[in-house]
Amino acid sequence: MKRVLFFFVLGVTLCGLWACHQTKIPFFKPVKPVYEKLSNGFEIFFAEDHELPLVQLQIFIRGGSVYDPKGKEGLTEVAMQLLRLGGSKNYRPHEIENQLEYVGASLEMGADEESEVVSLSILKKDLDLGLKLLFDLLQNPTFDSDQFQTIIRRRREALKREKEDPLTWANREYSPFVYGAESLWGRRSTIETIDRITLEDVRDFHRRLIQPQLMVMAAAGDLSEEKLSLKIQTELSQWTLGSLKAGETVLTTIPPLHADETPATQVLSQKGLSQSTIMVGHLTTKRTNPDKFALQVMNFILGGSGALTSRLGEEIRSSSGKAYSVWSEYGFGPEAGIFRAVAQTSLENTEWVLNRMKAQIEKITTDPKFSRDELDRAKQALLRSLIFRYERRFDQVRELARFHIWGYPDNYFEILQKGIQKVGLSDIERVAREYLHPDHLKVLMVTDETTENRFKK
């Protein structure tokens, strides 16, 4: 749903640019949040927002699932769910839920590869309660054993259900296929790894990784920076730097990524599927690479818009009508991200769509013939999309906090927009040749059993 909405917004943007694509887009100027670092290392980015009597905040905790112990992949996710649902020293699990429901607040905890995430949305008048519940859960969890067993059971059930959606299944399997199963970036949880996780593992996770010096909070709301700072300091007054065992570090060094550039095909089959989901791609580059802006523009033209007017969309969906959807993504990471072109098509058109996806990727590297019209529309759509993505002040502050964690400079929004504006035809031609690798493609398909053997190599 999020992907569909994103492509819809970009599509509307593109349509609005057909008649005036050479009009210069004004710079998107984000709010300038106040920054504060407390004595225990806890960092705060805050902007006042008096439009509604509401406060929203998100805490990023440096870490993430990349640090899961080998053989216990999924620990970070399970641990964050138990911190949220397992109760605290001062509140039983049901008491927390009742109080949040009574004031209409939302408190969520989760994780991605690079961080744990805690989110709170609450009315200003109830902020003291929300902060008290949040920080009591983080500092004084009780690790309720019944909740732990419930979380493990639900996670096992969720993993079983993932195969019910071919796109979800393909997305889950593509990272280990491209990064390599032994890479920390390519690992993912399975029923077997979830079953190995113990309550003691969660306690150890909390002791090592839920520490204030690893936390960066983004917040926006209907109060002054002084009041928010005072409230946060009150809740954190007893939370000092975490204690570690002798020789133990908070975050271990991640081994360098060793890319396997050998082309390969992986076919996942399931009886009764009426369509195929195809992913074609390879590893990319660091998020700090100065060519990233040209790569974003190039990918938008190839298929990043998700529109019928992209290169992939025009040939595979618009002209031939042989795919239900087709798009491309060019991601970045600390060491490398993933480029992938994705299509969903009928079983009988699977081979044709796969071949045309490969051909378009190769063509854009050897004979792209990018037009000024394509370039201008892509740049302006990307710049205009920032307005939609960061319409709310909280969204802006949250992204600035994320940039901070990634080591970006404070003016990165300006750098981003200037970088896109400066991209020229020669830039996208160069990066297409340099960063797209038709001879290194990893092809993953989710399809019906009857078509599986045609693609296995």
XYZ file of C-alpha atoms in Angstrom, residues 36-400:
365
model
C 20.517 19.132 22.553
C 22.779 16.417 23.931
C 22.243 15.367 27.526
C 24.995 14.360 29.940
C 24.246 10.656 29.450
C 24.656 10.947 25.667
C 20.939 11.036 24.794
C 20.416 13.363 21.800
C 17.313 15.416 20.992
C 16.132 17.142 17.808
C 12.989 19.200 18.421
C 10.806 21.670 16.526
C 7.747 23.463 17.821
C 4.531 22.784 15.897
C 1.406 24.493 17.198
C -0.982 23.436 14.445
C -2.536 20.734 16.656
C -2.396 20.054 20.436
C -0.248 17.025 19.704
C 3.292 15.791 20.331
C 4.985 13.202 18.126
C 8.376 11.697 18.758
C 10.561 8.918 17.489
C 13.691 7.529 19.123
C 16.323 5.904 16.939
C 18.623 3.520 18.807
C 21.848 2.777 16.975
C 22.121 -0.954 16.379
C 19.538 -2.885 14.413
C 19.056 -6.438 13.229
C 22.478 -6.480 11.559
C 23.848 -7.117 15.070
C 21.680 -10.182 15.725
C 23.804 -13.145 16.894
C 24.415 -15.772 14.234
C 21.795 -18.479 14.494
C 19.421 -16.190 16.406
C 18.403 -13.859 13.602
C 15.214 -12.083 14.635
C 16.391 -11.328 18.185
C 16.237 -7.553 17.745
C 12.667 -7.672 16.498
C 11.538 -10.055 19.245
C 13.334 -8.009 21.916
C 11.734 -4.728 20.851
C 8.287 -6.314 20.810
C 8.835 -7.697 24.307
C 10.072 -4.329 25.584
C 6.848 -2.835 24.265
C 4.454 -5.531 25.499
C 6.238 -7.129 28.453
C 5.485 -4.588 31.157
C 7.784 -2.547 33.388
C 8.779 -2.188 37.019
C 5.913 0.213 37.656
C 3.252 -1.010 35.227
C 1.908 -4.424 34.301
C 1.347 -5.076 30.579
C -2.430 -4.615 30.722
C -2.082 -1.407 32.765
C 0.068 0.161 30.052
C -2.410 -0.783 27.329
C -5.362 0.535 29.325
C -3.710 3.888 30.004
C -2.636 4.372 26.389
C -6.100 3.479 25.154
C -7.746 5.818 27.664
C -5.828 8.866 26.380
C -5.906 7.788 22.719
C -2.119 7.539 22.437
C 0.004 5.357 20.186
C 3.246 3.786 21.444
C 5.118 1.466 19.080
C 8.501 -0.259 19.086
C 10.285 -2.058 16.274
C 13.532 -2.341 14.373
C 15.167 -2.286 10.971
C 18.643 -3.335 9.870
C 20.431 -0.293 11.309
C 18.409 0.825 14.312
C 15.746 0.072 16.857
C 12.822 2.482 16.741
C 10.426 3.756 19.413
C 7.496 5.986 18.408
C 4.989 7.940 20.492
C 2.041 10.055 19.355
C 0.018 11.685 22.133
C -2.015 14.760 23.008
C 0.003 17.513 24.656
C -2.024 17.325 27.853
C -1.084 13.646 28.270
C 2.599 13.952 27.360
C 3.847 13.437 30.926
C 2.038 10.104 31.091
C 3.299 9.056 27.662
C 6.922 9.824 28.494
C 6.656 8.082 31.855
C 5.333 4.899 30.223
C 7.835 5.007 27.377
C 10.960 5.491 29.455
C 9.836 3.071 32.154
C 9.517 0.391 29.480
C 12.974 1.201 28.126
C 14.748 1.488 31.471
C 12.900 -1.009 33.664
C 11.377 -3.798 31.577
C 10.175 -6.914 33.393
C 10.397 -9.274 30.400
C 7.087 -11.010 31.061
C 7.536 -14.693 30.165
C 3.950 -15.189 28.980
C 4.261 -12.222 26.626
C 7.580 -13.600 25.392
C 5.986 -16.916 24.433
C 3.116 -15.087 22.738
C 5.530 -12.963 20.698
C 7.531 -16.025 19.615
C 4.337 -17.807 18.549
C 3.063 -14.787 16.600
C 6.405 -14.328 14.869
C 6.415 -17.977 13.789
C 2.902 -17.584 12.397
C 3.865 -14.392 10.560
C 6.828 -16.123 8.918
C 4.545 -18.908 7.726
C 2.110 -16.371 6.248
C 4.762 -14.453 4.315
C 4.621 -16.984 1.492
C 0.955 -16.128 0.996
C 2.004 -12.870 -0.680
C 4.471 -13.459 -3.557
C 5.914 -9.929 -3.435
C 6.535 -10.131 0.323
C 8.158 -13.529 -0.133
C 10.355 -12.289 -2.975
C 11.440 -9.186 -1.054
C 12.372 -11.281 1.950
C 14.481 -13.738 -0.046
C 16.156 -11.231 -2.360
C 18.501 -9.622 0.181
C 20.270 -12.863 1.199
C 20.383 -13.864 -2.466
C 22.173 -10.652 -3.486
C 24.245 -9.875 -0.378
C 25.046 -13.523 0.262
C 23.637 -15.659 3.049
C 26.789 -15.236 5.163
C 26.796 -11.439 4.949
C 25.391 -9.673 8.006
C 23.301 -7.593 5.594
C 21.860 -10.690 3.934
C 20.671 -12.604 6.976
C 17.007 -12.892 7.880
C 15.008 -14.625 10.563
C 13.461 -18.037 10.053
C 11.242 -20.209 12.199
C 14.365 -22.095 13.279
C 16.267 -18.975 14.383
C 13.216 -17.583 16.174
C 12.843 -20.841 18.109
C 16.439 -20.537 19.381
C 15.838 -17.146 21.022
C 15.529 -17.284 24.809
C 14.311 -14.851 27.424
C 17.902 -14.530 28.612
C 18.905 -13.436 25.093
C 16.394 -10.588 25.326
C 17.677 -9.548 28.753
C 21.236 -9.491 27.422
C 20.103 -7.497 24.369
C 18.554 -4.895 26.655
C 21.636 -4.662 28.862
C 24.001 -4.165 25.919
C 22.020 -2.141 23.415
C 19.226 -0.181 25.100
C 21.477 2.592 26.369
C 20.943 6.369 26.292
C 24.225 7.146 24.524
C 22.970 5.175 21.501
C 19.698 7.113 21.264
C 18.662 10.024 19.056
C 15.162 11.426 19.516
C 13.233 13.414 16.921
C 10.202 15.305 18.224
C 7.742 17.969 17.132
C 4.733 19.285 18.934
C 2.680 21.905 20.656
C 5.096 22.967 23.396
C 8.324 24.896 23.775
C 11.777 23.382 23.489
C 12.458 24.308 27.121
C 9.412 22.412 28.369
C 10.176 19.312 26.321
C 13.820 19.317 27.413
C 12.801 19.575 31.060
C 10.317 16.716 30.722
C 12.874 14.472 29.004
C 15.567 15.244 31.563
C 13.143 14.461 34.376
C 12.463 11.007 32.943
C 16.142 10.344 32.211
C 17.596 11.736 35.435
C 18.414 8.268 36.799
C 19.498 6.752 33.491
C 23.281 6.825 33.286
C 25.653 5.338 30.731
C 25.075 1.617 30.508
C 27.464 -0.775 32.208
C 29.326 -3.309 30.079
C 31.447 -6.313 30.890
C 35.235 -6.041 30.673
C 36.337 -5.918 27.045
C 32.766 -5.635 25.751
C 31.855 -2.937 23.240
C 28.422 -1.488 22.641
C 28.402 -2.043 18.872
C 30.866 -4.454 17.318
C 32.588 -3.734 14.016
C 30.716 -5.079 10.998
C 33.000 -7.120 8.697
C 33.561 -5.732 5.179
C 31.120 -6.822 2.505
C 32.501 -9.289 -0.041
C 30.285 -9.058 -3.094
C 29.665 -12.072 -5.318
C 29.182 -10.642 -8.808
C 28.408 -13.987 -10.435
C 25.054 -13.879 -12.271
C 22.545 -16.341 -10.848
C 18.895 -17.341 -10.927
C 16.770 -18.489 -7.999
C 13.235 -19.790 -8.482
C 10.742 -20.093 -5.624
C 7.629 -22.017 -6.541
C 4.246 -22.466 -4.973
C 1.365 -24.523 -6.247
C -1.639 -22.615 -7.515
C -0.068 -19.208 -8.223
C -1.626 -17.426 -11.199
C 1.190 -14.939 -11.728
C 4.950 -14.554 -11.446
C 6.869 -11.998 -9.407
C 10.266 -11.186 -10.913
C 13.231 -9.373 -9.344
C 16.357 -8.564 -11.330
C 19.293 -6.657 -9.839
C 22.617 -6.527 -8.029
C 24.510 -4.740 -5.251
C 25.009 -0.977 -5.510
C 27.182 1.519 -3.654
C 27.542 3.485 -0.416
C 25.000 6.111 0.584
C 27.869 8.622 0.834
C 28.808 8.209 -2.843
C 28.606 11.655 -4.525
C 27.150 9.980 -7.644
C 23.997 9.031 -5.708
C 22.053 12.031 -7.035
C 22.709 11.129 -10.664
C 21.854 7.511 -9.838
C 18.501 8.565 -8.392
C 17.663 10.513 -11.542
C 18.821 7.694 -13.823
C 16.771 5.138 -11.894
C 13.703 7.375 -12.002
C 13.882 7.334 -15.801
C 14.455 3.576 -15.917
C 11.548 2.679 -13.647
C 11.787 4.512 -10.354
C 8.698 6.604 -10.986
C 6.521 3.513 -11.184
C 4.764 5.348 -14.009
C 3.768 4.118 -17.453
C 6.184 6.689 -18.894
C 9.328 5.143 -17.395
C 11.501 3.042 -19.697
C 10.375 -0.203 -18.074
C 6.778 0.938 -17.730
C 6.428 2.121 -21.316
C 7.667 -1.082 -22.943
C 6.478 -3.765 -20.550
C 3.224 -2.339 -19.243
C 2.021 0.546 -21.396
C 2.865 -0.635 -24.932
C 2.576 -4.398 -24.507
C 0.261 -4.699 -21.514
C 2.178 -7.760 -20.357
C 2.745 -6.809 -16.719
C 0.396 -5.787 -13.940
C 3.112 -3.621 -12.420
C 6.762 -2.863 -13.092
C 9.238 -0.538 -11.404
C 12.853 -0.210 -10.313
C 14.649 0.822 -7.122
C 18.225 1.962 -6.588
C 19.041 1.715 -2.891
C 22.120 2.732 -0.928
C 23.620 1.462 2.318
C 26.571 1.849 4.691
C 28.607 -0.282 2.293
C 26.181 -1.155 -0.478
C 22.482 -1.201 -1.183
C 20.475 -3.124 -3.750
C 19.364 -2.196 -7.252
C 16.351 -4.161 -8.385
C 13.838 -4.057 -11.193
C 10.540 -5.674 -10.211
C 7.613 -6.920 -12.267
C 4.451 -8.905 -11.673
C 3.019 -10.678 -14.683
C 0.942 -13.661 -15.789
C 2.555 -17.088 -15.963
C 2.475 -17.192 -19.768
C 4.252 -13.826 -20.066
C 6.941 -14.523 -17.463
C 9.784 -15.322 -19.855
C 9.006 -12.398 -22.167
C 8.852 -9.892 -19.279
C 12.083 -11.201 -17.758
C 13.917 -10.889 -21.071
C 12.641 -7.336 -21.654
C 13.661 -6.279 -18.134
C 17.178 -7.537 -18.788
C 17.223 -5.874 -22.197
C 16.168 -2.489 -20.817
C 18.859 -2.630 -18.139
C 21.468 -3.473 -20.761
C 20.229 -0.823 -23.188
C 20.378 1.943 -20.622
C 24.059 1.122 -20.071
C 25.071 0.852 -23.748
C 22.692 3.014 -25.786
C 20.533 5.032 -23.382
C 19.622 8.007 -25.618
C 18.408 9.989 -22.612
C 16.444 13.060 -23.661
C 16.434 16.489 -22.085
C 12.698 16.036 -21.572
C 13.218 12.827 -19.557
C 15.966 14.441 -17.513
C 13.966 17.560 -16.638
C 10.830 15.641 -15.701
C 12.769 13.216 -13.514
C 14.656 15.945 -11.667
C 11.591 18.039 -11.051
C 9.476 15.085 -9.949
C 12.155 14.045 -7.455
C 12.465 17.578 -6.099
C 8.721 18.112 -5.921
C 8.225 14.774 -4.149
C 10.127 16.166 -1.145
C 7.210 18.508 -0.492
C 4.791 15.576 -0.254
C 7.132 13.332 1.748
C 8.034 15.961 4.342
C 4.875 18.011 4.557
C 4.662 17.731 8.353
C 7.271 19.239 10.648
C 7.623 15.978 12.495
C 8.525 14.177 9.258
C 11.229 16.767 8.603
C 12.719 16.524 12.092
C 12.614 12.736 11.998
C 14.517 12.660 8.709
C 17.084 15.150 9.992
